[in-house]
Structure formats: structure tokens, C-alpha cells
PDB file of C-alpha atoms in Angstrom:
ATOM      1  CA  UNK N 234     161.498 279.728 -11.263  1.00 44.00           C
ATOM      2  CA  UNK N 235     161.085 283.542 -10.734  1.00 42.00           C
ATOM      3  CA  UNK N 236     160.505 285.197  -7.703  1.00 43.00           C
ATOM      4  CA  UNK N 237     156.767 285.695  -6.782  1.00 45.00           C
ATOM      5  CA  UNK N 238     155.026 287.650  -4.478  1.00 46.00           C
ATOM      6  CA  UNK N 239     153.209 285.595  -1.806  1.00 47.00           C
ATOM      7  CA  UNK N 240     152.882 282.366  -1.169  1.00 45.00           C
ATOM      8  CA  UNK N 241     150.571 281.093  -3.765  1.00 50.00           C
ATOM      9  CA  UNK N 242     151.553 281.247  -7.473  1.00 53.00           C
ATOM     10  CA  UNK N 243     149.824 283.561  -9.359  1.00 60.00           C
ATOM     11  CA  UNK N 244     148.575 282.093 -12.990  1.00 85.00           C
ATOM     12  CA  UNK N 245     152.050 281.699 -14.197  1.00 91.00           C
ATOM     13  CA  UNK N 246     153.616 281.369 -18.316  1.00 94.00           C
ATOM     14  CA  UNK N 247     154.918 278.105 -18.016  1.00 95.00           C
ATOM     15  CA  UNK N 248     157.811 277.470 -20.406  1.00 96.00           C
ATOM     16  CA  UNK N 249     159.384 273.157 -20.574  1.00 96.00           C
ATOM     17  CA  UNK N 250     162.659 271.728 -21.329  1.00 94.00           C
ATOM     18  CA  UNK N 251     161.772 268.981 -22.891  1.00 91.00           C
ATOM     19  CA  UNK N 252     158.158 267.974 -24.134  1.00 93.00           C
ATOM     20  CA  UNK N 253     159.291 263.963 -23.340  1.00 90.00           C
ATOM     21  CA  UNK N 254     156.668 261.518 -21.260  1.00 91.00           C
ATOM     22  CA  UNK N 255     156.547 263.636 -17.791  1.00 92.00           C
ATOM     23  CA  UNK N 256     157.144 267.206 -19.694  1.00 94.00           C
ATOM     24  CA  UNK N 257     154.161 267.190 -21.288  1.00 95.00           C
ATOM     25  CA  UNK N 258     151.864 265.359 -18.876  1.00 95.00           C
ATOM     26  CA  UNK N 259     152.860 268.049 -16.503  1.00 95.00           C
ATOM     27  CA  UNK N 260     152.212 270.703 -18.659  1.00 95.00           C
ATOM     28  CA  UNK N 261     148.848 269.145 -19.266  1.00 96.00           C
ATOM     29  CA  UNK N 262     148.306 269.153 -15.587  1.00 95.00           C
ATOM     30  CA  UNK N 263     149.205 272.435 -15.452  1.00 95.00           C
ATOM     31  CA  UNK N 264     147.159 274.025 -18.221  1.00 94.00           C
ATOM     32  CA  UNK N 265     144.502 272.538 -16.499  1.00 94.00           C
ATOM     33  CA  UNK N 266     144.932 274.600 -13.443  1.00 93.00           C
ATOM     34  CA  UNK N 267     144.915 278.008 -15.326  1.00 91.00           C
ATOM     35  CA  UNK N 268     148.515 278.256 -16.165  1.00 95.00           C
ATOM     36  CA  UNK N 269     149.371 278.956 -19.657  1.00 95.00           C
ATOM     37  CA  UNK N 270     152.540 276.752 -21.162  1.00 96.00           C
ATOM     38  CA  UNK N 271     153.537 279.263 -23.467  1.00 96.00           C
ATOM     39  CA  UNK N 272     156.503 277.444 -25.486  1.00 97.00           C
ATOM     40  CA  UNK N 273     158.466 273.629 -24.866  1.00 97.00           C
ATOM     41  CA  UNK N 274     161.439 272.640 -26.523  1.00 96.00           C
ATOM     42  CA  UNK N 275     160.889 269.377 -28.000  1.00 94.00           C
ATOM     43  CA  UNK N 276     163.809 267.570 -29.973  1.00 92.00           C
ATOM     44  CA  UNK N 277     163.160 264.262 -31.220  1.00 91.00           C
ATOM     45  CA  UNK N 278     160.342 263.314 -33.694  1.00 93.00           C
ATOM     46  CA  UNK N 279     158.641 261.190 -30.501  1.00 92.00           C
ATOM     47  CA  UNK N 280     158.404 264.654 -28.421  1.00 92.00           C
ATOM     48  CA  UNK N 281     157.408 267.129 -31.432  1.00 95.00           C
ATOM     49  CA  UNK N 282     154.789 265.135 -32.082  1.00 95.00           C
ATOM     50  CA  UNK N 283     153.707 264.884 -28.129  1.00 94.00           C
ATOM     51  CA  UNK N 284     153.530 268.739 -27.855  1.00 95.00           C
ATOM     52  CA  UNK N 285     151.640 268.907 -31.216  1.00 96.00           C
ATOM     53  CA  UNK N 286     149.102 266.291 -29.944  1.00 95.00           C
ATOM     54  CA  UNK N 287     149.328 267.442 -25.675  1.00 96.00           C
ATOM     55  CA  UNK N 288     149.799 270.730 -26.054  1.00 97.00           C
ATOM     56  CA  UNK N 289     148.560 272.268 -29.900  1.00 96.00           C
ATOM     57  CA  UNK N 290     148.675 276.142 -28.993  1.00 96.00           C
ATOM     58  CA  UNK N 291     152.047 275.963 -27.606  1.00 97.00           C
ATOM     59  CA  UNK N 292     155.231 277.254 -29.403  1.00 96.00           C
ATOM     60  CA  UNK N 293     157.785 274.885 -30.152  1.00 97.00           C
ATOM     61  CA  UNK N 294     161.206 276.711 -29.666  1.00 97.00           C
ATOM     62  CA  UNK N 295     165.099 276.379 -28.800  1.00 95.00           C
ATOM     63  CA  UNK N 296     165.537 275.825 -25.060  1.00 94.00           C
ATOM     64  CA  UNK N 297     166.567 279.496 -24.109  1.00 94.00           C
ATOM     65  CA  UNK N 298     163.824 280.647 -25.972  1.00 96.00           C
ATOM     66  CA  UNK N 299     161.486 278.731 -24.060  1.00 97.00           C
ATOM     67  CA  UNK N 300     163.474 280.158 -20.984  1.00 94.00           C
ATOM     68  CA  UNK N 301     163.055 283.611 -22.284  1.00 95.00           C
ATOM     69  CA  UNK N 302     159.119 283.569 -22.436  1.00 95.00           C
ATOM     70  CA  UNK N 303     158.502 281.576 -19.045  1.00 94.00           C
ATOM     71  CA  UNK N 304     157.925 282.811 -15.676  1.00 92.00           C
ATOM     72  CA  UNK N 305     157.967 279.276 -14.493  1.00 93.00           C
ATOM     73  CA  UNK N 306     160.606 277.176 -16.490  1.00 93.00           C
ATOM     74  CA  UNK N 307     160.089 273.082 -16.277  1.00 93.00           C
ATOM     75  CA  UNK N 308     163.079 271.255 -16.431  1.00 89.00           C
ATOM     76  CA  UNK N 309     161.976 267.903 -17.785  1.00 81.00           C
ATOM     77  CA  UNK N 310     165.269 266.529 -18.189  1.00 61.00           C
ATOM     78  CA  UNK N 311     166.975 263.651 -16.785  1.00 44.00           C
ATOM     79  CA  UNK N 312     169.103 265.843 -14.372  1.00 60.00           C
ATOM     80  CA  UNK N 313     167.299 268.315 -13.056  1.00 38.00           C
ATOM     81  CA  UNK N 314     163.564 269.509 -11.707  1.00 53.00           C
ATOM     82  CA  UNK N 315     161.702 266.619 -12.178  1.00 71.00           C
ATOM     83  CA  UNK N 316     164.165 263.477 -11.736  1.00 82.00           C
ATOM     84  CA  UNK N 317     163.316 261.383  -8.632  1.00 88.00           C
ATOM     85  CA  UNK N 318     167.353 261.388  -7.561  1.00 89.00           C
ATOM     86  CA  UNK N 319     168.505 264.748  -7.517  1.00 90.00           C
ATOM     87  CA  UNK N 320     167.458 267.357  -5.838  1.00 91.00           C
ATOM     88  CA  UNK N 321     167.659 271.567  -6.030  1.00 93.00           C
ATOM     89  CA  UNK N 322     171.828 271.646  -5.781  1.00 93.00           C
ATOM     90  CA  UNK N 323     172.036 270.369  -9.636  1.00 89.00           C
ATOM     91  CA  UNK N 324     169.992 273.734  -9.919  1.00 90.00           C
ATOM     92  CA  UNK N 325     172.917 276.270  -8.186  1.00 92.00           C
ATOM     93  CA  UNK N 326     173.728 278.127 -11.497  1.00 90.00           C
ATOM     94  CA  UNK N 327     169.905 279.412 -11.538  1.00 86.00           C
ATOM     95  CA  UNK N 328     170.004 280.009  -7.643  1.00 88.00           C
ATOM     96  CA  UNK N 329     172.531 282.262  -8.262  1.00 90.00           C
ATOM     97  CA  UNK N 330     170.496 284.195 -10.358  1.00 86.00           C
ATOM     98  CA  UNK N 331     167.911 284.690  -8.030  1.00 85.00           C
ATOM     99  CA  UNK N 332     165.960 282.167  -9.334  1.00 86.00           C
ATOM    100  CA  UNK N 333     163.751 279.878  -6.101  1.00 87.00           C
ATOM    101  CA  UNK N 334     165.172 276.131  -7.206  1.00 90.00           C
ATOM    102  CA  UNK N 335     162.531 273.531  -7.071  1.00 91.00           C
ATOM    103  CA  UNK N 336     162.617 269.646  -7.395  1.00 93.00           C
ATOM    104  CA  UNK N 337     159.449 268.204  -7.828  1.00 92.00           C
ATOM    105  CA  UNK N 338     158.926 264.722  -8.565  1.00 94.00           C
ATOM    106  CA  UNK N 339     155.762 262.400  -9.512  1.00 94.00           C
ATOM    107  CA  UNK N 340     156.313 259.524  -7.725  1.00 96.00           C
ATOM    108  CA  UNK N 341     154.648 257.574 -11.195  1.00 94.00           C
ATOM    109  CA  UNK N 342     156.085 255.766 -14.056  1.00 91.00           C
ATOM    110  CA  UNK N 343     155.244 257.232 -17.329  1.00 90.00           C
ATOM    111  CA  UNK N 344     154.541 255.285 -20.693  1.00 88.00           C
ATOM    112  CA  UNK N 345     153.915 258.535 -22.866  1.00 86.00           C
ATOM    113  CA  UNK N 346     150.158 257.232 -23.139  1.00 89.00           C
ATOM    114  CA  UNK N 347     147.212 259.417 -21.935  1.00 88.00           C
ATOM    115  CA  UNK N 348     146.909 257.531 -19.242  1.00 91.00           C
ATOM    116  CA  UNK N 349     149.775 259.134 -17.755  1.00 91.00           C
ATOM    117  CA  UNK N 350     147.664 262.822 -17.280  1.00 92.00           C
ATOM    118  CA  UNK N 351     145.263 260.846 -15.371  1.00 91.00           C
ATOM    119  CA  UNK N 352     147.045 259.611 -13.031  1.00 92.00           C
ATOM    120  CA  UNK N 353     148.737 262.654 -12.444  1.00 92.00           C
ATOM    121  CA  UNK N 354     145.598 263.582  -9.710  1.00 90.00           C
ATOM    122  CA  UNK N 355     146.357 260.730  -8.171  1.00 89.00           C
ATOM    123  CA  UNK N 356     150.002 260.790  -7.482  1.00 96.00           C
ATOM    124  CA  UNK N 357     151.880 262.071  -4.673  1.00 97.00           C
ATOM    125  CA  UNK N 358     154.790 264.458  -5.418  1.00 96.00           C
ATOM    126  CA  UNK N 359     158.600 264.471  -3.805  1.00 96.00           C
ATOM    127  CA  UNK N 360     159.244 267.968  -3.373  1.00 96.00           C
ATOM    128  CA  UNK N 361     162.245 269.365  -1.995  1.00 96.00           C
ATOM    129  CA  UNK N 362     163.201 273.588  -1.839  1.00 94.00           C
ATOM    130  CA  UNK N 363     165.472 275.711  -0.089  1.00 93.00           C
ATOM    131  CA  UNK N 364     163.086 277.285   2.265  1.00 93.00           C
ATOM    132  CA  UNK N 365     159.570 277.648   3.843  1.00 93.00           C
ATOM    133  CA  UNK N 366     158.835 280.045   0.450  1.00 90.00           C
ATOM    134  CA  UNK N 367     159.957 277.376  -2.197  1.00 91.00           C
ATOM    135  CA  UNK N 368     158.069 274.555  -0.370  1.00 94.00           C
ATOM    136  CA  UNK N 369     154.751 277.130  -0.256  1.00 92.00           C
ATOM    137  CA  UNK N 370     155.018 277.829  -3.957  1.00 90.00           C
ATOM    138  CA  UNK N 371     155.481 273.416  -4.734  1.00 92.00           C
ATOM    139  CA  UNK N 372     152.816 272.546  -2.539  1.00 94.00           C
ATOM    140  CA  UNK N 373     150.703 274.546  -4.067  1.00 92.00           C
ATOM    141  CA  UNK N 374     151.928 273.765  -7.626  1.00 91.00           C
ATOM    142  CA  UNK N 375     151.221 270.511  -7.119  1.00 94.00           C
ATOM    143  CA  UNK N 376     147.664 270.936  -5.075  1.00 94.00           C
ATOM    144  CA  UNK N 377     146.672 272.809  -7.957  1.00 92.00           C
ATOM    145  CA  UNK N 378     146.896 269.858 -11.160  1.00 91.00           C
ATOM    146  CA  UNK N 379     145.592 267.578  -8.228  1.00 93.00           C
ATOM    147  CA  UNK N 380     148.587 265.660  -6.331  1.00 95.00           C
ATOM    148  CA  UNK N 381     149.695 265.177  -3.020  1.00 97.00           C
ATOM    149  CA  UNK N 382     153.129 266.944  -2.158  1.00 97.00           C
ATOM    150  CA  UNK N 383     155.697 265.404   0.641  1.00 97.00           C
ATOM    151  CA  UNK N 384     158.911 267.110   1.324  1.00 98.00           C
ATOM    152  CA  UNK N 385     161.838 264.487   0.352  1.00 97.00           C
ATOM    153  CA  UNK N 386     165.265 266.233   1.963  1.00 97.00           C
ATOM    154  CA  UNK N 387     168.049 267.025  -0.243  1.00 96.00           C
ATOM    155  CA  UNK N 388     170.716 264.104   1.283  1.00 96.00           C
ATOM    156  CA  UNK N 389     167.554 261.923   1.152  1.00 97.00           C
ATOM    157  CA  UNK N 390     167.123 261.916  -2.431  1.00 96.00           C
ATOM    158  CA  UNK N 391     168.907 258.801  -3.829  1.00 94.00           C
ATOM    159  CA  UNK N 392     167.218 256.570  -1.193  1.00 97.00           C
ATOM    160  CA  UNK N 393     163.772 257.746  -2.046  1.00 97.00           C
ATOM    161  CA  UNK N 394     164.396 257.498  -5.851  1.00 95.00           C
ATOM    162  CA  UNK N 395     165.975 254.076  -5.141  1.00 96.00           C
ATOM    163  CA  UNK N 396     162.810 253.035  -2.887  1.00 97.00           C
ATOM    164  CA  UNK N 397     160.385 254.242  -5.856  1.00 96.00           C
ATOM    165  CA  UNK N 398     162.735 252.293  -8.676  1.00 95.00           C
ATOM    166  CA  UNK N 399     162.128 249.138  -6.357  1.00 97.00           C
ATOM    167  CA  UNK N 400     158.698 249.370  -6.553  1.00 96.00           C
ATOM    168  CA  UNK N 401     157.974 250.687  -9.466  1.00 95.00           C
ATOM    169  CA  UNK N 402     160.408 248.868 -11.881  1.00 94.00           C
ATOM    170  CA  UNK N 403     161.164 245.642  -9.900  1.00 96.00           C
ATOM    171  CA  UNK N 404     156.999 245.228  -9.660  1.00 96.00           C
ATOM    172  CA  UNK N 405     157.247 245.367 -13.249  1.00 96.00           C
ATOM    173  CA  UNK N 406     160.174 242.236 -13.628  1.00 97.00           C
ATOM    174  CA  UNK N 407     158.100 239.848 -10.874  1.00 97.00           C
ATOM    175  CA  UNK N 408     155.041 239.921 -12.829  1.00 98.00           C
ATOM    176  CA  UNK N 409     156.842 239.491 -16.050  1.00 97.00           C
ATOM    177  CA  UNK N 410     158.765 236.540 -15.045  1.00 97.00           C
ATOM    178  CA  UNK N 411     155.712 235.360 -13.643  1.00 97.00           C
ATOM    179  CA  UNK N 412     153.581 235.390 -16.891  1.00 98.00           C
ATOM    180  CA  UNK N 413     156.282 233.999 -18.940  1.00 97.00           C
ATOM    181  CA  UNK N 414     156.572 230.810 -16.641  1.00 97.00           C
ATOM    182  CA  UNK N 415     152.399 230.198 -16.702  1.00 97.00           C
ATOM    183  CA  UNK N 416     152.588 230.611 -20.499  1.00 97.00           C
ATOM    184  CA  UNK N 417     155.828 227.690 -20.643  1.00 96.00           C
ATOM    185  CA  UNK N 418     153.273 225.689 -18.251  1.00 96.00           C
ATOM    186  CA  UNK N 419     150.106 226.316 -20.169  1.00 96.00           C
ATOM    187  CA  UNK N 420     150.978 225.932 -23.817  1.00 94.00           C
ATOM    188  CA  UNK N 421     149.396 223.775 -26.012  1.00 94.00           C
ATOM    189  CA  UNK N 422     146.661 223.338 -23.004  1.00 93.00           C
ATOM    190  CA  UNK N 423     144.297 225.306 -24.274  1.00 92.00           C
ATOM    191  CA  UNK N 424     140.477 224.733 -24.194  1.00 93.00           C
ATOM    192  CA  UNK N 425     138.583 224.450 -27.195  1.00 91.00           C
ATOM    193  CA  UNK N 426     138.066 227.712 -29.059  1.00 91.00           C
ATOM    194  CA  UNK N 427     139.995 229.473 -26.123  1.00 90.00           C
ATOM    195  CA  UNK N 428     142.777 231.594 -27.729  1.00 91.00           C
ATOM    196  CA  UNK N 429     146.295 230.581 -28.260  1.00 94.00           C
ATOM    197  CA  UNK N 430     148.832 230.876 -25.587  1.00 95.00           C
ATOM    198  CA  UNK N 431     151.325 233.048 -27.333  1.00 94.00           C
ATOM    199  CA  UNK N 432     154.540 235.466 -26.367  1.00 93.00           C
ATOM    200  CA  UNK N 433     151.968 238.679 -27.092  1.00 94.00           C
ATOM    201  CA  UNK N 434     151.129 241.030 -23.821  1.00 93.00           C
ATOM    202  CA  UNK N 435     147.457 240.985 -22.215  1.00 94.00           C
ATOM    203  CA  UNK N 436     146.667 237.524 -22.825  1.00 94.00           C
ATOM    204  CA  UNK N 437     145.445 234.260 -20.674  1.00 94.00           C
ATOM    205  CA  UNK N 438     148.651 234.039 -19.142  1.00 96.00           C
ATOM    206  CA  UNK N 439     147.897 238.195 -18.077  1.00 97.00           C
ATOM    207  CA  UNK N 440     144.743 237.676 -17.135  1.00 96.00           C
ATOM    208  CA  UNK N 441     145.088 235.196 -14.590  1.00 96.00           C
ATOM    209  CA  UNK N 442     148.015 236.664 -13.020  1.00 98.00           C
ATOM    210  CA  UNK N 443     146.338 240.320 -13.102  1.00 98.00           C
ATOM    211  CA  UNK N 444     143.603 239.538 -10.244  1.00 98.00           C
ATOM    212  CA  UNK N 445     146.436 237.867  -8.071  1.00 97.00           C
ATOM    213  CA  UNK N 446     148.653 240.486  -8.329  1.00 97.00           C
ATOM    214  CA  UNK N 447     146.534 243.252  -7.533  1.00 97.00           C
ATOM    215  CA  UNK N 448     144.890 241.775  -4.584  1.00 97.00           C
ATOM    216  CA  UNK N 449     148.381 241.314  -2.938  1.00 97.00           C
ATOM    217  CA  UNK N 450     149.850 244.864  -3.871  1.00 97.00           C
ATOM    218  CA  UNK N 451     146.735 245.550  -2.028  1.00 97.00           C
ATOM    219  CA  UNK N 452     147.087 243.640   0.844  1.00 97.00           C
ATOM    220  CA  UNK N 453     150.718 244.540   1.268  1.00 97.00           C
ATOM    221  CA  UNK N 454     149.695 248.188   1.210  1.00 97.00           C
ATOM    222  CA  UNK N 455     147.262 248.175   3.699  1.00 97.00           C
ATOM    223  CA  UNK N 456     148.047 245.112   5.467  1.00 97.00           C
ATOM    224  CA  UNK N 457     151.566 244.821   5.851  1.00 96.00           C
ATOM    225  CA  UNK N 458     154.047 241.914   6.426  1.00 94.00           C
ATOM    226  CA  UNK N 459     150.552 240.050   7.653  1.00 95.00           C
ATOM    227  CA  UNK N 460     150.198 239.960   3.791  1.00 96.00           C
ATOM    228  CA  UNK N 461     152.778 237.586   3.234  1.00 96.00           C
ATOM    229  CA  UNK N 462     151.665 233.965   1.974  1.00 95.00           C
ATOM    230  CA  UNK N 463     152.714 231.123  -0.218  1.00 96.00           C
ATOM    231  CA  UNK N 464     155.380 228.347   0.234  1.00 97.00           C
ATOM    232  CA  UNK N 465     157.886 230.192   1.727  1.00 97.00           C
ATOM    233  CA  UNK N 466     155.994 232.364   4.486  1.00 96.00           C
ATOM    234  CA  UNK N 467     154.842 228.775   5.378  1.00 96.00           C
ATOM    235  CA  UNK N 468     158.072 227.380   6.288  1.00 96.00           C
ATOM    236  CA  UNK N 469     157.180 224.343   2.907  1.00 97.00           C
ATOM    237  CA  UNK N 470     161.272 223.682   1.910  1.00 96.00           C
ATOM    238  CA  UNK N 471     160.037 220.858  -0.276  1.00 96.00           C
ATOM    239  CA  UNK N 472     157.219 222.778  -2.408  1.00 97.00           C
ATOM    240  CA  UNK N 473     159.925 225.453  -2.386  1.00 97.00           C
ATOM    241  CA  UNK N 474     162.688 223.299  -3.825  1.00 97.00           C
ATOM    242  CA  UNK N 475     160.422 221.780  -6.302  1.00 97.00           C
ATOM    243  CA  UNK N 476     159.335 225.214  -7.793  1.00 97.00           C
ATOM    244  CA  UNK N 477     163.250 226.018  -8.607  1.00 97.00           C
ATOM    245  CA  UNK N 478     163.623 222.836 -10.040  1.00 96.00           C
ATOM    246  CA  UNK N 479     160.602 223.674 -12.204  1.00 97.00           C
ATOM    247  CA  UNK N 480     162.013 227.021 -13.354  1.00 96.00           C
ATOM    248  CA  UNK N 481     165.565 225.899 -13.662  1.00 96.00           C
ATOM    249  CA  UNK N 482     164.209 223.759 -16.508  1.00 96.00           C
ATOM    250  CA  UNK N 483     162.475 226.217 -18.044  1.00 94.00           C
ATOM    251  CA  UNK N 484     164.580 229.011 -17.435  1.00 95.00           C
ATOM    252  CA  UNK N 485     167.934 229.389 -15.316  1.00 96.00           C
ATOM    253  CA  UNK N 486     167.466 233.228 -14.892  1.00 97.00           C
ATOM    254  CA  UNK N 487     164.466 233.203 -13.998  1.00 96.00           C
ATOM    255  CA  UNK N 488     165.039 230.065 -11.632  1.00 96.00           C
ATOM    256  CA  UNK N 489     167.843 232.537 -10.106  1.00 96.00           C
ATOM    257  CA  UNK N 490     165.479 235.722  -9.617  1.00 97.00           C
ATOM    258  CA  UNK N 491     162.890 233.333  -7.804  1.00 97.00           C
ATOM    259  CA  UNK N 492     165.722 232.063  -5.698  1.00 97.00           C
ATOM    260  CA  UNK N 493     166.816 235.598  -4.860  1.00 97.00           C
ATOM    261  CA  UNK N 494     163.089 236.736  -3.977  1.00 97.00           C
ATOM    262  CA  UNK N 495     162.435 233.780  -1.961  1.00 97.00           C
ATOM    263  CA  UNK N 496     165.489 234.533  -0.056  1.00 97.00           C
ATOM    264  CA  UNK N 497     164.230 237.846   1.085  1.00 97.00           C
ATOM    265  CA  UNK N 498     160.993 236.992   1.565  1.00 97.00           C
ATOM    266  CA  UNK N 499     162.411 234.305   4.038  1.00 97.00           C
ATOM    267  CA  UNK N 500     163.797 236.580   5.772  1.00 97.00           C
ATOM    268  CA  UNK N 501     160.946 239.060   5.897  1.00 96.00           C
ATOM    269  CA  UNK N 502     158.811 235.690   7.029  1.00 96.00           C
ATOM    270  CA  UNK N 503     161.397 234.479   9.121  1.00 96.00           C
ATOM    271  CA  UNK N 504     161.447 231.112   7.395  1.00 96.00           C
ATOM    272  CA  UNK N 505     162.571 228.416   9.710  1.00 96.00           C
ATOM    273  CA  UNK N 506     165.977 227.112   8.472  1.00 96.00           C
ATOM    274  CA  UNK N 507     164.797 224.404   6.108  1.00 95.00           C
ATOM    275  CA  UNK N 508     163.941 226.985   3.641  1.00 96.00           C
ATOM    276  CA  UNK N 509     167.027 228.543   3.807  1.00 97.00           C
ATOM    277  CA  UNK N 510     168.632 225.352   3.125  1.00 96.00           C
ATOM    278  CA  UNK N 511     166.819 225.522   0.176  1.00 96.00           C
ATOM    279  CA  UNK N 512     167.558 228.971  -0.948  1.00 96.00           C
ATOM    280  CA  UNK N 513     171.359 228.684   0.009  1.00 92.00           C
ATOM    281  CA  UNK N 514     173.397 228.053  -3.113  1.00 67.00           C
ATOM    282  CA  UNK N 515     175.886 226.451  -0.002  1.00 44.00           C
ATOM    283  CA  UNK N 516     172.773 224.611   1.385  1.00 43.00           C
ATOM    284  CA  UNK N 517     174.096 226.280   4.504  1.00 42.00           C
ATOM    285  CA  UNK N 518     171.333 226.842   6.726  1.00 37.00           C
ATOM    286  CA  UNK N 519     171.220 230.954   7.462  1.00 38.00           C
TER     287      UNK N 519
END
């Protein structure tokens, strides 16, 4: 990013490496605010067609054209600018040129759908700089298209991308495991004219787990470890035991990623020691 005068960024020509999923949300988010994205480089069919759809009056170009025509430059790319685990030193070459590095990051996952700009207003935004300037000119980036900025230091940047992959991505394996052991135990249950139970995504099995896992991200947000129930936060070795011999039959992966879950949710509960038992592939007692 050039130098600008002042602390607030003037409407800028916004130029983006890379029209993928969070390119072209961002520059959607941006446009929005009164900046212009002037050209993107887009490479694969998936991202041409993005820009065309996201962004129709921008140029499609080669990447140091699109450098060439910006005053702000987006670096969309898995290294740089907007990934969650690196922060402004991948950017020295640029700093050198009197460029002010920036890493900002949506703390969001992004599925290239619509839905992704949306959310954008409602996400909050790692942002690390080299000084009090390049912070001023994030924050206000990232006011602008709706967000929430937080500085994220630059030796803090794997841990924070690492705490977002746990939620974010691991959320994502729970649930799934989940639905796929309701459909094994509801199949061929079904009431009469109630659809089938099937391998497709948003059915019964998604339904009934959607409600339950909402209301505890919900209460573990606002409530804490208080949120904590179930088998295990009870201290119930036997209902606990029973559920891995259920899964085990079913599947022995996902029998193992309950086991592993359970563990540390013992130990967030402080299970007595006959749920450890359980847990313990040794049936040592932790």
C-alpha cells in the first residue's frame, strides 16, 4: 500500500491479487465503501468467473498490471495480506519500497457463496502494521466495509490463526461426525411420508442437530465453561463407555474422535477419575 497523507484513507484505486473466495468479497466490501477496484488478477476459470459476476466493471489483468493501476494493492494470496498466519514480514520486499505493509485478516471462513459479503459487516478483523500510521489506515479500512479491527502482534500470528482453525474448521468435523452417527441410528426409522434418511447435506439428521448446536455455541460464548453438559461434565463413566461402544460399531474413527473430545472435555469438566478410566486407552485413571 502507498503512502497516504493522514490518517484516514482517502477513496483509494484498489487493485487484487487474486479474485479467489476472500479477494473478491473484500473487494465487494470495499466498493461498497467508495473505493473503486480498478483491475484483479484472476487465474483459474472458478475466479474469472467470480470477478465477472462480483465485480463486472473491473479489469481483469496480469498481476503487475493490477499492481501498476492500484493505489491500494490486495494481496489475496495464501502468503501474504490476508492469510490468518503470517503477518507484515512476508511483505519486506514492498517495505523496502516505501510501501506501509498491512496484514489484515477476516477472522471468517469463506465458501465463495454470497453469503460470504454479508458476513463481512459482521466479522472482526486481525490486523497487524508496523506502526501507529499502518494500524490508523487498517482500522479504518476495515471500519469502513463494516468490521471490527483488533491488533494481532506479529510473533502472535500462528497462535491466533491456529485458535481461529480450531474453531472454525474443527466446529465443522464435530457436527459432521455428529450427523453421520444420527443418520446410522435413524435409518430405515422414518415416519410415514417423512423423507428418506439419506447421505445428502441439510436433511433430518441436519435439522435436529442444527438447534442443538447453535444453542451451545451460544452458551459457550456467552456463558463459558458453565456451558458444559452431557455425560461427561456429569462424571456418568457408564453412559460414557456405552456411547464408544456404540460408535466403535458404527465407525472406529469416529469412535476415536469422540474418545479424544471426551478426553478434553474431562479435563475442562474435571471429570472425576471414572471417566478417565473410560477415556484411557490404558484404563489408567488420569
Amino acid at each position: 500500500m502507498k503512502q497516504l497523507d493522514g490518517l484516514r484513507p482517502a477513496r483509494l484505486t484498489v487493485g487484487i491479487i487474486s479474485a479467489g473466495r476472500v479477494g473478491s468479497a473484500l473487494g465487494v466490501a470495499l466498493e461498497r465503501a467508495d473505493h473503486v477496484v480498478v483491475a484483479c488478477s484472476a487465474i483459474s476459470h472458478a475466479s474469472r468467473g467470480r470477478a465477472e459476476r462480483r465485480l463486472p466493471d473491473t479489469q481483469v489483468l496480469p498481476a503487475h498490471d493490477v499492481a501498476a493501476k492500484a493505489e491500494l494493492l490486495l494481496l489475496a494470496v495464501p502468503v501474504v495480506h490476508t492469510s490468518g498466519a503470517n503477518g507484515i514480514a512476508v511483505l519486506a520486499p514492498l517495505t523496502e519500497q516505501g510501501c506501509i505493509p498491512l496484514a489484515i485478516h477476516p477472522a471468517m471462513t469463506f465458501t465463495g457463496s454470497d453469503e460470504d459479503i454479508t458476513r463481512l459487516s459482521e466479522t472482526c478483523f486481525g490486523i497487524t502494521a508496523a506502526d501507529d500510521i499502518g494500524y490508523a489506515i487498517a482500522q479504518s479500512l476495515v471500519l469502513e466495509i463494516g468490521g471490527e479491527p483488533f491488533r494481532v502482534r506479529e510473533d502472535a500470528r500462528t497462535l491466533y490463526h491456529a485458535a481461529l482453525a480450531h474453531a472454525g474448521n474443527h466446529v465443522i468435523t464435530v457436527v459432521l461426525d455428529a450427523v453421520e452417527a444420527l443418520r446410522e441410528a435413524l435409518a430405515g426409522q422414518e415416519l410415514l411420508g417423512q423423507e428418506l434418511v439419506t447421505g445428502d447435506p441439510a436433511g433430518i439428521a441436519e435439522r435436529i442437530v442444527a438447534p442443538l448446536a447453535r444453542a451451545s455455541l451460544e452458551n459457550a460464548l456467552q456463558r463459558g465453561q458453565s456451558a458444559l453438559t452431557g455425560p461427561v461434565a456429569r462424571g456418568d463413566g457408564a453412559a460414557v463407555a456405552a456411547h464408544l461402544r456404540a460408535m466403535e460399531e458404527v465407525n472406529p474413527e469416529l469412535a476415536q474422535a469422540y474418545r479424544a473430545m471426551s478426553l478434553r472435555t474431562a479435563q475442562r469438566a474435571h471429570a472425576p477419575n471414572e471417566v478417565f478410566a473410560v477415556l484411557n486407552d490404558s484404563g489408567r485413571a488420569q
